[in-house]
């Protein structure tokens, strides 16, 4: 049933298209929500969604990453992993949500927030099930099906949600719409898998769950620590500050999150290739890794510079003047935009080479550091402290992962990776800074300067890399 895999460049393009379109829809949804509900009610939704994601982290305990790695190596393994992964996620998510929401209600959380949690908890669970379908697409290197499910989910959710918000819907109604959209996305992803890729046996065998959990334990524990690292700042901020401050931080954080899809897209395309390559293969996995990092850095570094220079105009245009206190927080979050793709791809590389325990230790220690940093910085700097803590922690993760990745596959040529993007970004930053009071001019001017400068620098400094990234390895991923 499955056709030949697409090239890395094609798979990156499919994932980029899915994520760009879905991020546009989600950003529009959240912007309208922020404007229509106000900072306080938007803070309720932001907190409830972050809480639901934290509560269900055990349900995403590395099973998808394991499924992709093992099925990429042998497609016949899909039947042994797929149904049991779905069942295990449902059991773990349901149990965790019951306990977490029960505790939240018992400690006096207001009724509106609890109702939002009761709807967003199942929604997050359905998105985790949809992610298992996406992991199966990834293992077969058929990422062209991800846009169909993901864009359908996000656009339907955004369209219905925006109409409802304009007509006066509140947080609970919006949460119900989010749940319905998640159900649509999962149903469509499952249908595409069965019709277009393969028909894995939908036989649940609980006896397989413990071996599956054991095999995924290190990846899963690292994922738990990573979610804590990325989400605990919002929860801790809510403990120290009013909902309006949480809403402002959520507005800045959403702009950071809007850039993460680039790393996910490149990672989704190269991870199956990483899984089949070694330090001694031809070409070696280090070459695939180096070029994938270069592509990600080239795509994200100018976005970080734009966020730094244009934070004020961006916040005012997108969210309105009532969110001006999010401006500094966004600037403090911009280093994460540039650092995240490096750590994300290095983490994938380590897992592909069966060195996932490194992720557990690094994310565990950094999650602890992040909690301690937030305890000190949030009372002192409020939402800016949470943002600063996030960027410091991301720097620690990137440095550690790169160090371990180089030990696994060999030293990388960082001059080759960053020289062109850094030089082009410096020129683009100057152009954006000169036009920073005119956002409609600053963004296209900065983009144009960056693209022209990057192309010229790469063609002059590293022409072979320019050709390789344009074709991002051979036509077939299997030949990469």
Short mmCIF file of C-alpha atoms in Angstrom, two decimals, residues 26-27 30-36 42 247-256 258 311 313-324 326 330:
data_model
loop_
_atom_site.label_atom_id
_atom_site.label_comp_id
_atom_site.label_asym_id
_atom_site.label_seq_id
_atom_site.Cartn_x
_atom_site.Cartn_y
_atom_site.Cartn_z
CA UNK A 26 -3.50 28.81 15.68
CA UNK A 27 -1.93 32.24 16.00
CA UNK A 30 -5.09 32.84 19.97
CA UNK A 31 -4.80 36.48 18.92
CA UNK A 32 -8.58 36.81 18.56
CA UNK A 33 -9.00 34.95 21.84
CA UNK A 34 -6.59 37.31 23.60
CA UNK A 35 -8.39 40.35 22.21
CA UNK A 36 -11.96 39.14 22.78
CA UNK A 42 -6.96 34.44 28.18
CA UNK A 247 -1.85 36.22 29.81
CA UNK A 248 0.86 38.71 28.80
CA UNK A 249 3.55 36.07 29.18
CA UNK A 250 1.39 33.66 27.19
CA UNK A 251 1.20 36.23 24.40
CA UNK A 252 5.02 36.51 24.22
CA UNK A 253 5.50 32.76 24.55
CA UNK A 254 3.07 32.09 21.70
CA UNK A 255 5.35 34.04 19.36
CA UNK A 256 8.29 31.90 20.47
CA UNK A 258 5.27 29.96 16.48
CA UNK A 311 9.45 43.06 19.78
CA UNK A 313 5.84 46.74 17.19
CA UNK A 314 5.08 43.01 16.90
CA UNK A 315 3.33 42.88 20.28
CA UNK A 316 1.32 46.03 19.60
CA UNK A 317 0.23 45.03 16.09
CA UNK A 318 -0.64 41.43 16.94
CA UNK A 319 -2.12 41.72 20.44
CA UNK A 320 -2.85 45.41 21.00
CA UNK A 321 -1.51 48.04 23.36
CA UNK A 322 -2.86 46.28 26.47
CA UNK A 323 -0.10 43.65 26.08
CA UNK A 324 2.83 46.08 26.01
CA UNK A 326 5.02 41.40 27.06
CA UNK A 330 9.61 38.47 24.05
#
